[in-house]
Tab-separated table of C-alpha atoms in Angstrom:
chain	number	residue	atom	x	y	z
A	1	VAL	CA	32.073	30.112	-8.310
A	2	TYR	CA	30.999	28.694	-4.977
A	3	LYS	CA	31.151	31.175	-2.098
A	4	ARG	CA	31.740	28.632	0.621
A	5	GLN	CA	33.687	25.436	0.901
A	6	PRO	CA	31.604	22.324	0.116
A	7	PRO	CA	31.111	19.771	2.905
A	8	ASP	CA	33.409	17.217	1.243
A	9	GLY	CA	36.485	19.399	1.714
A	10	HIS	CA	37.000	20.614	-1.890
A	11	ARG	CA	37.961	24.233	-2.284
A	12	SER	CA	35.700	26.518	-4.258
A	13	LEU	CA	35.959	25.681	-7.951
A	14	PRO	CA	33.686	26.195	-10.941
A	15	LEU	CA	31.182	23.370	-11.134
A	16	HIS	CA	32.326	22.042	-14.517
A	17	ARG	CA	35.966	21.852	-13.365
A	18	ARG	CA	35.041	19.995	-10.192
A	19	LEU	CA	32.849	17.622	-12.193
A	20	ARG	CA	35.540	16.843	-14.767
A	21	ALA	CA	38.148	16.303	-12.069
A	22	SER	CA	35.866	13.959	-10.135
A	23	LEU	CA	34.979	11.959	-13.249
A	24	ARG	CA	38.661	11.534	-14.143
A	25	VAL	CA	39.490	10.341	-10.637
A	26	SER	CA	36.486	7.993	-10.731
A	27	VAL	CA	37.932	6.265	-13.786
A	28	VAL	CA	41.354	5.832	-12.142
A	29	GLU	CA	39.756	4.628	-8.901
A	30	GLY	CA	37.754	2.078	-10.872
A	31	MET	CA	40.937	0.768	-12.477
A	32	PHE	CA	42.564	0.156	-9.091
A	33	SER	CA	39.335	-1.399	-7.827
A	34	GLU	CA	39.786	-3.996	-10.573
A	35	VAL	CA	43.130	-4.916	-9.002
A	36	PHE	CA	41.267	-5.626	-5.778
A	37	THR	CA	38.725	-7.749	-7.658
A	38	ALA	CA	41.505	-9.725	-9.359
A	39	CYS	CA	43.004	-10.487	-5.944
A	40	ALA	CA	39.760	-11.263	-4.126
A	41	GLY	CA	37.182	-12.122	-6.793
A	42	PRO	CA	35.278	-15.337	-7.486
A	43	THR	CA	38.228	-17.174	-9.075
A	44	VAL	CA	40.513	-16.485	-6.119
A	45	LEU	CA	37.775	-17.350	-3.621
A	46	THR	CA	37.221	-20.623	-5.477
A	47	ALA	CA	40.970	-21.298	-5.200
A	48	TRP	CA	40.732	-20.643	-1.444
A	49	ALA	CA	37.774	-23.030	-1.252
A	50	ILE	CA	39.654	-25.798	-3.078
A	51	ALA	CA	42.781	-25.256	-0.976
A	52	LEU	CA	40.721	-25.530	2.220
A	53	LYS	CA	38.722	-28.519	0.903
A	54	LEU	CA	35.254	-26.945	0.872
A	55	GLY	CA	32.619	-29.100	-0.849
A	56	PRO	CA	30.341	-27.988	-3.733
A	57	PHE	CA	27.599	-26.818	-1.385
A	58	LEU	CA	29.907	-24.548	0.639
A	59	VAL	CA	31.521	-23.290	-2.573
A	60	GLY	CA	28.065	-22.257	-3.785
A	61	VAL	CA	27.264	-20.614	-0.460
A	62	MET	CA	30.590	-18.760	-0.296
A	63	THR	CA	30.452	-17.400	-3.843
A	64	ALA	CA	26.834	-16.394	-3.226
A	65	LEU	CA	27.684	-14.445	-0.055
A	66	PRO	CA	27.744	-11.089	-1.894
A	67	PHE	CA	24.163	-11.823	-2.898
A	68	PHE	CA	23.027	-13.226	0.449
A	69	SER	CA	24.314	-9.964	1.890
A	70	GLN	CA	21.736	-7.965	-0.048
A	71	PHE	CA	19.419	-8.267	2.963
A	72	VAL	CA	21.296	-5.268	4.425
A	73	GLN	CA	20.343	-3.052	1.465
A	74	PHE	CA	17.567	-1.239	3.304
A	75	PRO	CA	19.671	-0.515	6.414
A	76	ALA	CA	22.341	0.629	3.943
A	77	ALA	CA	19.838	3.017	2.364
A	78	TRP	CA	19.021	4.482	5.803
A	79	LEU	CA	22.730	4.987	6.476
A	80	THR	CA	23.190	6.647	3.103
A	81	LEU	CA	20.355	9.077	3.784
A	82	CYS	CA	21.503	9.761	7.356
A	83	PHE	CA	25.203	10.343	6.737
A	84	GLY	CA	25.419	11.113	3.019
A	85	HIS	CA	26.489	9.227	-0.096
A	86	ARG	CA	30.149	10.117	0.085
A	87	ARG	CA	30.807	9.440	3.758
A	88	VAL	CA	29.090	6.046	3.792
A	89	ALA	CA	30.736	4.960	0.533
A	90	LEU	CA	34.228	5.893	1.728
A	91	THR	CA	33.871	4.122	5.079
A	92	ALA	CA	32.113	0.948	3.957
A	93	VAL	CA	34.140	0.353	0.786
A	94	CYS	CA	37.420	0.773	2.667
A	95	LEU	CA	36.379	-1.643	5.446
A	96	SER	CA	35.066	-4.204	2.967
A	97	ARG	CA	38.454	-4.370	1.245
A	98	ILE	CA	40.814	-4.326	4.204
A	99	ALA	CA	38.653	-7.088	5.744
A	100	LEU	CA	40.721	-9.505	3.623
A	101	LEU	CA	43.770	-8.895	5.827
A	102	PRO	CA	43.157	-11.918	8.157
A	103	LEU	CA	43.483	-14.231	5.142
A	104	ALA	CA	46.945	-12.819	4.482
A	105	LEU	CA	47.954	-13.945	7.983
A	106	MET	CA	46.337	-17.392	7.792
A	107	PRO	CA	49.534	-19.471	7.176
A	108	TRP	CA	51.052	-18.101	10.369
A	109	LEU	CA	48.012	-18.419	12.651
A	110	GLY	CA	48.420	-22.167	13.229
A	111	LEU	CA	44.697	-22.884	12.926
A	112	PRO	CA	43.275	-26.374	12.217
A	113	LEU	CA	41.565	-26.975	8.882
A	114	GLU	CA	38.017	-26.503	10.199
A	115	ALA	CA	38.933	-23.200	11.837
A	116	ARG	CA	40.543	-22.042	8.578
A	117	GLN	CA	37.353	-22.873	6.712
A	118	HIS	CA	35.302	-20.889	9.221
A	119	LEU	CA	37.727	-17.953	8.975
A	120	LEU	CA	37.433	-17.935	5.172
A	121	LEU	CA	33.635	-17.912	5.308
A	122	ALA	CA	33.607	-15.231	8.031
A	123	VAL	CA	35.980	-12.933	6.143
A	124	ALA	CA	34.126	-13.427	2.865
A	125	GLY	CA	30.812	-12.724	4.596
A	126	ALA	CA	32.006	-9.582	6.405
A	127	SER	CA	33.573	-8.215	3.216
A	128	ALA	CA	30.382	-8.920	1.267
A	129	VAL	CA	28.094	-7.191	3.800
A	130	LEU	CA	30.273	-4.081	3.954
A	131	ALA	CA	30.552	-4.029	0.163
A	132	VAL	CA	26.742	-3.967	-0.121
A	133	VAL	CA	26.561	-0.951	2.181
A	134	GLY	CA	29.297	0.814	0.240
A	135	ASN	CA	27.833	-0.002	-3.152
A	136	ASN	CA	24.394	1.366	-2.254
A	137	ALA	CA	25.958	4.670	-1.264
A	138	TRP	CA	28.349	4.715	-4.254
A	139	VAL	CA	25.627	4.114	-6.856
A	140	ALA	CA	23.460	6.844	-5.315
A	141	TRP	CA	26.543	9.102	-5.302
A	142	MET	CA	27.204	8.413	-8.997
A	143	GLY	CA	23.538	9.044	-9.788
A	144	GLU	CA	24.052	12.580	-8.436
A	145	LEU	CA	27.546	13.092	-9.852
A	146	VAL	CA	27.249	11.889	-13.472
A	147	PRO	CA	24.779	13.879	-15.614
A	148	GLY	CA	22.073	11.703	-17.138
A	149	ALA	CA	22.764	12.932	-20.673
A	150	ILE	CA	26.297	11.462	-20.674
A	151	ARG	CA	25.810	8.578	-18.238
A	152	GLY	CA	25.916	5.806	-20.851
A	153	ARG	CA	28.998	7.179	-22.608
A	154	PHE	CA	30.875	7.875	-19.383
A	155	PHE	CA	30.308	4.439	-17.880
A	156	GLY	CA	30.952	2.807	-21.251
A	157	LYS	CA	34.372	4.468	-21.399
A	158	ARG	CA	34.997	3.780	-17.717
A	159	THR	CA	34.095	0.116	-18.153
A	160	ALA	CA	36.486	-0.226	-21.090
A	161	LEU	CA	39.416	1.276	-19.189
A	162	ILE	CA	38.869	-0.567	-15.929
A	163	THR	CA	38.455	-3.799	-17.874
A	164	LEU	CA	41.913	-3.298	-19.367
A	165	MET	CA	43.356	-2.890	-15.886
A	166	GLY	CA	41.388	-5.863	-14.607
A	167	THR	CA	42.714	-8.010	-17.445
A	168	GLY	CA	46.333	-7.304	-16.587
A	169	ALA	CA	45.679	-7.793	-12.880
A	170	SER	CA	43.880	-11.116	-13.469
A	171	LEU	CA	46.724	-12.404	-15.630
A	172	THR	CA	49.241	-11.444	-12.966
A	173	ALA	CA	47.160	-13.097	-10.246
A	174	GLY	CA	46.824	-16.262	-12.352
A	175	LEU	CA	50.588	-16.455	-12.945
A	176	LEU	CA	51.205	-15.904	-9.252
A	177	MET	CA	48.810	-18.670	-8.201
A	178	ASP	CA	50.336	-21.112	-10.689
A	179	ARG	CA	53.923	-20.320	-9.668
A	180	LEU	CA	53.495	-20.135	-5.899
A	181	LYS	CA	50.707	-22.624	-5.237
A	182	GLY	CA	51.525	-25.254	-2.651
A	183	LEU	CA	51.256	-28.954	-3.298
A	184	ASP	CA	48.779	-29.094	-0.447
A	185	GLY	CA	47.010	-26.397	1.514
A	186	VAL	CA	46.951	-22.650	1.005
A	187	GLY	CA	50.496	-21.987	-0.175
A	188	LEU	CA	51.957	-18.474	-0.502
A	189	ALA	CA	50.099	-17.015	-3.488
A	190	LEU	CA	46.669	-16.744	-1.898
A	191	PRO	CA	47.823	-14.917	1.282
A	192	LEU	CA	49.916	-12.578	-0.876
A	193	LEU	CA	46.893	-11.747	-3.017
A	194	ALA	CA	44.850	-11.089	0.132
A	195	LEU	CA	47.522	-8.635	1.279
A	196	VAL	CA	47.485	-6.815	-2.065
A	197	ALA	CA	43.682	-6.654	-1.905
A	198	SER	CA	43.850	-4.978	1.504
A	199	VAL	CA	46.382	-2.438	0.260
A	200	MET	CA	44.135	-1.679	-2.711
A	201	GLY	CA	41.358	-0.966	-0.240
A	202	VAL	CA	43.352	1.923	1.190
A	203	VAL	CA	44.475	3.191	-2.232
A	204	THR	CA	40.981	3.223	-3.719
A	205	THR	CA	39.549	4.925	-0.632
A	206	LEU	CA	42.025	7.793	-1.012
A	207	MET	CA	41.022	8.139	-4.667
A	208	MET	CA	37.322	8.136	-3.826
A	209	ALA	CA	38.010	10.853	-1.256
A	210	ALA	CA	39.260	13.075	-4.094
A	211	GLN	CA	35.781	13.084	-5.678
A	212	HIS	CA	33.122	15.562	-4.586
A	213	ASP	CA	29.473	15.022	-3.664
A	214	PRO	CA	27.331	17.340	-5.798
A	215	ALA	CA	24.303	17.085	-3.495
A	216	PRO	CA	24.168	20.544	-1.872
A	217	PRO	CA	23.906	20.883	1.921
A	218	GLY	CA	20.434	20.532	3.338
A	219	THR	CA	18.948	18.362	0.561
A	220	THR	CA	19.049	15.066	2.450
A	221	PRO	CA	15.466	13.688	2.512
A	222	LYS	CA	13.755	13.347	5.872
A	223	LEU	CA	13.773	9.760	7.102
A	224	GLU	CA	10.298	8.269	6.800
A	225	LEU	CA	9.232	4.630	6.920
A	226	LYS	CA	6.925	5.116	3.937
A	227	ALA	CA	9.937	6.066	1.804
A	228	ALA	CA	11.147	2.461	2.039
A	229	LEU	CA	7.817	1.298	0.576
A	230	LEU	CA	7.856	3.603	-2.445
A	231	PRO	CA	9.578	1.118	-4.820
A	232	TRP	CA	6.919	-1.508	-4.110
A	233	LYS	CA	4.087	0.920	-4.943
A	234	ASP	CA	5.651	2.140	-8.187
A	235	ASP	CA	4.478	0.086	-11.200
A	236	GLY	CA	7.616	0.842	-13.201
A	237	ALA	CA	9.859	-0.181	-10.312
A	238	ARG	CA	7.882	-3.398	-9.744
A	239	ARG	CA	8.501	-4.455	-13.346
A	240	VAL	CA	12.239	-3.973	-12.882
A	241	LEU	CA	12.059	-5.883	-9.586
A	242	LEU	CA	10.330	-8.820	-11.271
A	243	TYR	CA	12.974	-8.962	-13.979
A	244	GLN	CA	15.779	-8.719	-11.391
A	245	VAL	CA	14.383	-11.630	-9.385
A	246	ALA	CA	13.849	-13.912	-12.375
A	247	TRP	CA	17.123	-13.034	-14.102
A	248	ASN	CA	19.377	-13.258	-11.055
A	249	ALA	CA	17.819	-16.563	-10.021
A	250	ALA	CA	18.423	-17.951	-13.515
A	251	VAL	CA	22.049	-16.781	-13.486
A	252	GLY	CA	22.677	-17.793	-9.866
A	253	VAL	CA	21.913	-21.462	-10.513
A	254	SER	CA	25.106	-21.825	-12.562
A	255	ALA	CA	27.317	-18.746	-12.210
A	256	PRO	CA	29.198	-19.779	-9.025
A	257	PHE	CA	30.264	-23.055	-10.631
A	258	PHE	CA	31.947	-22.034	-13.884
A	259	ALA	CA	35.302	-21.512	-12.145
A	260	LEU	CA	34.914	-24.803	-10.268
A	261	HIS	CA	34.074	-26.597	-13.546
A	262	SER	CA	37.117	-25.031	-15.230
A	263	LEU	CA	39.500	-26.153	-12.507
A	264	GLN	CA	38.140	-29.589	-11.653
A	265	ASN	CA	36.601	-30.905	-14.878
A	266	LEU	CA	38.325	-29.011	-17.685
A	267	LYS	CA	41.708	-29.138	-15.890
A	268	MET	CA	42.457	-25.510	-16.736
A	269	THR	CA	45.381	-23.838	-15.013
A	270	PHE	CA	44.984	-20.440	-13.399
A	271	VAL	CA	46.949	-18.919	-16.286
A	272	ILE	CA	44.602	-20.409	-18.885
A	273	MET	CA	41.625	-19.184	-16.881
A	274	ALA	CA	43.217	-15.740	-16.719
A	275	LEU	CA	43.842	-15.776	-20.490
A	276	HIS	CA	40.206	-16.700	-21.069
A	277	ALA	CA	39.137	-13.857	-18.798
A	278	ALA	CA	41.536	-11.538	-20.616
A	279	ALA	CA	40.011	-12.447	-23.971
A	280	VAL	CA	36.522	-11.788	-22.611
A	281	ALA	CA	37.770	-8.490	-21.210
A	282	GLY	CA	39.243	-7.536	-24.579
A	283	VAL	CA	35.857	-7.943	-26.227
A	284	ARG	CA	34.266	-5.925	-23.417
A	285	VAL	CA	36.774	-3.117	-23.981
A	286	LEU	CA	35.808	-2.940	-27.654
A	287	THR	CA	32.059	-3.131	-27.118
A	288	ALA	CA	31.443	-1.158	-23.904
A	289	PRO	CA	31.701	2.310	-25.536
A	290	LEU	CA	29.358	1.155	-28.310
A	291	TRP	CA	26.780	-0.057	-25.792
A	292	GLY	CA	27.156	3.186	-23.833
A	293	ARG	CA	26.335	5.279	-26.909
A	294	ALA	CA	23.427	2.947	-27.725
A	295	ILE	CA	21.971	3.453	-24.246
A	296	ASP	CA	22.245	7.231	-24.533
A	297	ARG	CA	20.566	7.136	-27.971
A	298	LEU	CA	17.991	4.358	-27.630
A	299	GLY	CA	17.535	3.800	-23.910
A	300	ALA	CA	18.587	1.015	-21.554
A	301	GLN	CA	15.532	-1.242	-21.972
A	302	PRO	CA	16.152	-2.418	-25.578
A	303	VAL	CA	19.828	-3.025	-24.770
A	304	LEU	CA	18.809	-5.017	-21.696
A	305	MET	CA	16.350	-7.160	-23.659
A	306	LEU	CA	18.750	-7.864	-26.524
A	307	CYS	CA	21.655	-8.795	-24.253
A	308	SER	CA	19.483	-10.941	-21.984
A	309	LEU	CA	18.281	-13.012	-24.938
A	310	GLY	CA	21.825	-13.550	-26.188
A	311	ILE	CA	23.235	-14.395	-22.763
A	312	SER	CA	20.682	-17.194	-22.465
A	313	ALA	CA	22.760	-19.284	-24.878
A	314	ILE	CA	26.065	-18.933	-23.023
A	315	PRO	CA	25.636	-21.758	-20.450
A	316	MET	CA	24.886	-24.209	-23.277
A	317	LEU	CA	28.285	-23.421	-24.809
A	318	TRP	CA	29.916	-24.838	-21.674
A	319	LEU	CA	28.534	-28.296	-22.524
A	320	LEU	CA	30.949	-28.480	-25.481
A	321	PRO	CA	34.517	-28.160	-24.086
A	322	THR	CA	36.377	-31.046	-22.448
A	323	ALA	CA	39.727	-31.296	-20.695
A	324	GLY	CA	41.449	-31.837	-24.055
A	325	THR	CA	39.197	-29.659	-26.209
A	326	LEU	CA	38.896	-26.083	-25.018
A	327	TRP	CA	38.456	-24.312	-28.371
A	328	PRO	CA	34.609	-24.082	-28.048
A	329	LEU	CA	35.248	-21.484	-25.347
A	330	LEU	CA	36.188	-19.065	-28.148
A	331	PHE	CA	32.451	-18.677	-28.772
A	332	ASP	CA	31.993	-17.959	-25.071
A	333	VAL	CA	34.626	-15.228	-25.323
A	334	LEU	CA	32.748	-13.451	-28.106
A	335	LEU	CA	29.272	-13.790	-26.621
A	336	ALA	CA	30.136	-13.232	-22.960
A	337	GLY	CA	32.469	-10.332	-23.687
A	338	SER	CA	30.046	-8.411	-25.874
A	339	LEU	CA	26.684	-9.227	-24.286
A	340	TRP	CA	27.601	-9.043	-20.593
A	341	SER	CA	29.217	-5.678	-21.344
A	342	GLY	CA	25.947	-4.257	-22.655
A	343	HIS	CA	23.873	-5.977	-19.982
A	344	GLY	CA	26.016	-4.568	-17.186
A	345	LEU	CA	25.718	-1.006	-18.470
A	346	ALA	CA	21.968	-1.322	-19.094
A	347	ILE	CA	21.143	-2.820	-15.702
A	348	PHE	CA	23.222	-0.073	-14.051
A	349	ALA	CA	21.566	2.758	-16.004
A	350	LEU	CA	17.962	1.507	-15.866
A	351	PRO	CA	17.419	1.747	-12.078
A	352	LEU	CA	18.880	5.262	-12.065
A	353	THR	CA	16.368	6.199	-14.769
A	354	VAL	CA	13.379	4.498	-13.111
A	355	ALA	CA	14.171	5.732	-9.595
A	356	PRO	CA	13.248	9.339	-8.766
A	357	ARG	CA	15.819	11.476	-7.011
A	358	ARG	CA	13.736	11.580	-3.835
A	359	GLY	CA	14.174	8.238	-2.121
A	360	ARG	CA	16.606	6.936	-4.752
A	361	PRO	CA	18.692	4.918	-2.221
A	362	PHE	CA	15.535	2.962	-1.290
A	363	TYR	CA	14.804	2.190	-4.936
A	364	LEU	CA	18.377	1.019	-5.432
A	365	ALA	CA	18.106	-1.033	-2.233
A	366	ALA	CA	14.912	-2.695	-3.462
A	367	PHE	CA	16.438	-3.603	-6.840
A	368	ALA	CA	19.637	-4.960	-5.311
A	369	THR	CA	17.853	-6.840	-2.528
A	370	ALA	CA	15.375	-8.544	-4.821
A	371	GLY	CA	18.016	-9.590	-7.322
A	372	GLY	CA	20.672	-10.461	-4.778
A	373	LEU	CA	18.522	-12.677	-2.598
A	374	ALA	CA	17.158	-14.447	-5.675
A	375	TYR	CA	20.719	-15.101	-6.859
A	376	ALA	CA	21.806	-16.336	-3.439
A	377	ALA	CA	18.875	-18.713	-3.071
A	378	ALA	CA	19.410	-20.058	-6.590
A	379	ALA	CA	23.154	-20.513	-5.987
A	380	ALA	CA	22.513	-22.487	-2.817
A	381	LEU	CA	19.889	-24.540	-4.646
A	382	GLY	CA	22.342	-25.141	-7.491
A	383	GLY	CA	24.996	-26.341	-5.062
A	384	ALA	CA	22.537	-28.698	-3.400
A	385	LEU	CA	21.413	-30.026	-6.794
A	386	ALA	CA	25.018	-30.589	-7.907
A	387	ALA	CA	25.679	-32.518	-4.704
A	388	GLN	CA	22.717	-34.837	-5.417
A	389	VAL	CA	23.578	-35.578	-9.062
A	390	PRO	CA	26.359	-38.143	-9.729
A	391	GLN	CA	29.620	-36.367	-10.431
A	392	GLN	CA	29.840	-38.212	-13.781
A	393	PHE	CA	27.144	-40.064	-15.716
A	394	MET	CA	26.443	-41.349	-19.224
A	395	LEU	CA	23.542	-39.959	-21.282
A	396	GLY	CA	23.013	-40.419	-25.014
A	397	GLY	CA	26.369	-42.094	-25.359
A	398	HIS	CA	28.232	-39.079	-23.956
A	399	LEU	CA	29.918	-38.533	-20.605
A	400	TRP	CA	28.455	-35.669	-18.583
A	401	VAL	CA	29.266	-34.128	-15.210
A	402	ASN	CA	26.911	-32.884	-12.529
A	403	LEU	CA	27.591	-29.214	-13.276
A	404	HIS	CA	26.324	-29.667	-16.845
A	405	VAL	CA	22.850	-30.118	-15.377
A	406	LEU	CA	23.088	-26.685	-13.760
A	407	PHE	CA	24.177	-25.116	-17.041
A	408	VAL	CA	21.145	-26.499	-18.901
A	409	VAL	CA	18.736	-25.383	-16.162
A	410	SER	CA	20.293	-21.923	-16.135
A	411	SER	CA	20.089	-21.507	-19.902
A	412	VAL	CA	16.376	-22.335	-20.034
A	413	ALA	CA	15.627	-20.115	-17.039
A	414	ARG	CA	17.583	-17.193	-18.526
A	415	LEU	CA	15.572	-17.423	-21.743
A	416	GLY	CA	12.329	-17.213	-19.787
A	417	ALA	CA	13.592	-14.302	-17.694
A	418	ALA	CA	14.815	-12.408	-20.763
A	419	PHE	CA	11.267	-11.912	-22.010
A	420	LEU	CA	10.361	-10.165	-18.760
A	421	ALA	CA	12.608	-7.334	-19.926
A	422	ALA	CA	9.905	-6.613	-22.529
A	423	ARG	CA	7.556	-5.585	-19.698
A	424	VAL	CA	9.963	-2.987	-18.315
A	425	ASN	CA	8.846	0.615	-18.915
A	426	GLU	CA	11.704	3.092	-19.144
A	427	PRO	CA	10.746	6.777	-18.716
A	428	GLY	CA	11.681	8.849	-21.739
A	429	ALA	CA	12.329	5.900	-24.059
A	430	ALA	CA	10.161	3.932	-26.486
A	431	THR	CA	10.319	0.476	-24.921
A	432	THR	CA	10.591	-2.625	-27.091
A	433	ARG	CA	8.151	-5.496	-26.628
A	434	THR	CA	9.322	-8.011	-29.233
A	435	VAL	CA	12.598	-9.260	-30.679
A	436	ALA	CA	11.728	-7.664	-34.027
A	437	GLN	CA	11.351	-4.264	-32.366
A	438	VAL	CA	14.699	-4.675	-30.634
A	439	VAL	CA	16.423	-5.491	-33.928
A	440	GLU	CA	14.630	-2.611	-35.655
A	441	ARG	CA	15.866	-0.120	-33.092
A	442	PHE	CA	19.456	-1.254	-33.526
A	443	LEU	CA	19.416	-1.155	-37.329
A	444	PRO	CA	20.865	2.022	-38.897
A	445	ARG	CA	18.217	4.343	-40.250
A	446	PRO	CA	18.356	6.525	-43.365
A	447	ARG	CA	18.895	10.211	-42.832
A	448	ALA	CA	15.778	11.207	-44.706
A	449	ALA	CA	12.779	10.584	-42.475
A	450	THR	CA	9.851	8.726	-44.011
A	451	ALA	CA	6.242	8.730	-42.960
A	452	GLY	CA	5.779	6.893	-39.743
A	453	SER	CA	9.475	6.755	-38.956
A	454	ARG	CA	10.635	7.527	-35.448
A	455	ALA	CA	13.680	9.646	-34.707
A	456	PRO	CA	16.196	8.337	-32.197
A	457	SER	CA	15.448	9.345	-28.643
A	458	PRO	CA	17.560	12.272	-27.409
A	459	PRO	CA	19.824	11.829	-24.393
A	460	ARG	CA	17.658	11.602	-21.292
A	461	ALA	CA	18.087	12.697	-17.717
A	462	PRO	CA	16.805	10.360	-14.985
A	463	THR	CA	13.330	10.989	-13.658
A	464	GLY	CA	13.367	13.610	-10.967
A	465	ALA	CA	17.006	14.514	-11.514
């Protein structure tokens, strides 16, 4: 039992009870965070962009703002080290979510169209910058809070549950946008969703405040400039950085434009888009716990490599559907739901394993900055490329649209980036270098060990933890 009250305000409790309580609250907080995402995520921002008549280039820039904002990762790391994981996460996450409030008031502000466009971009930018600061602190906080031996299983279960909540919230948001959308302009649905998002900011902050920070008083590292350079001198970290840059650039070329393609070219309603997202979420719910156990048993690197290779095919699937033929998206549901689930867990767990406890916020900042800026630059480049290509053109006797070009480029680039995952070295795990090794590690093994066989890796704690 602790003899003095911890700095986060929790009364003295046995460590295991405080840990279990914090992990339970973290799951519930994540579920309500999904409500915020449903009300202020990429689909809703794309709807705002269409309502305010933003062109393809500005749509690409706006949806890439969370990634452009990664340039504040290193200042965010300094703040995290100065004021603590918990305090920075609570403040920044709350501000990033209530920043949507001006959009809720937009119909009554009487602004001209250009001013409304500027307000949308300003609000989206401010929310994105604050979210980066909060996320850096939150990930470092979770790295301290969740024991390494159960990290994959916990976040696998958490992902499954928050995905269920996100599915229901997305469906509700889609119905609301279809029912209350105006014939021209913003309408009532989008401001209402912005208001709900702001309320969720307060709710989730209160839930985060109920979780403790396990870092004991006096363990905050001394601020040194050389600490910010540690990730760039670490060979293992550099390999992860290279993968992050290549992968996020390959994804960023096309990712901001799938919602735009669905609305403008495939003529999907918000409800149909929400149903598609719900189907993807259902597959994620089923597969996330399986991926979590695989990461605890095998390591994050083989999961990352396998999922990256599979995800490379997803943009090509979007060449098949048309406005009257949407059934090919069933394949997207299966692949995107299962593979992005594993990829998300692996890319979350790997940096926590590679980064030592000392200076961890700077490692996380380096990973997020490298990947985020690469995504943002690629998204802007993709928007510029889409603006230069004819909106519709004939090729090989088939009608294509400009966004199809981005999907092909992204698929090829993802395949090239996926093989960089083979160069990632994960401490405590036997890394896979080839596709055959990845498949071998995922195949069930007989109980009786044979000569030369390798036993599954035991659960691992992150380096330095």
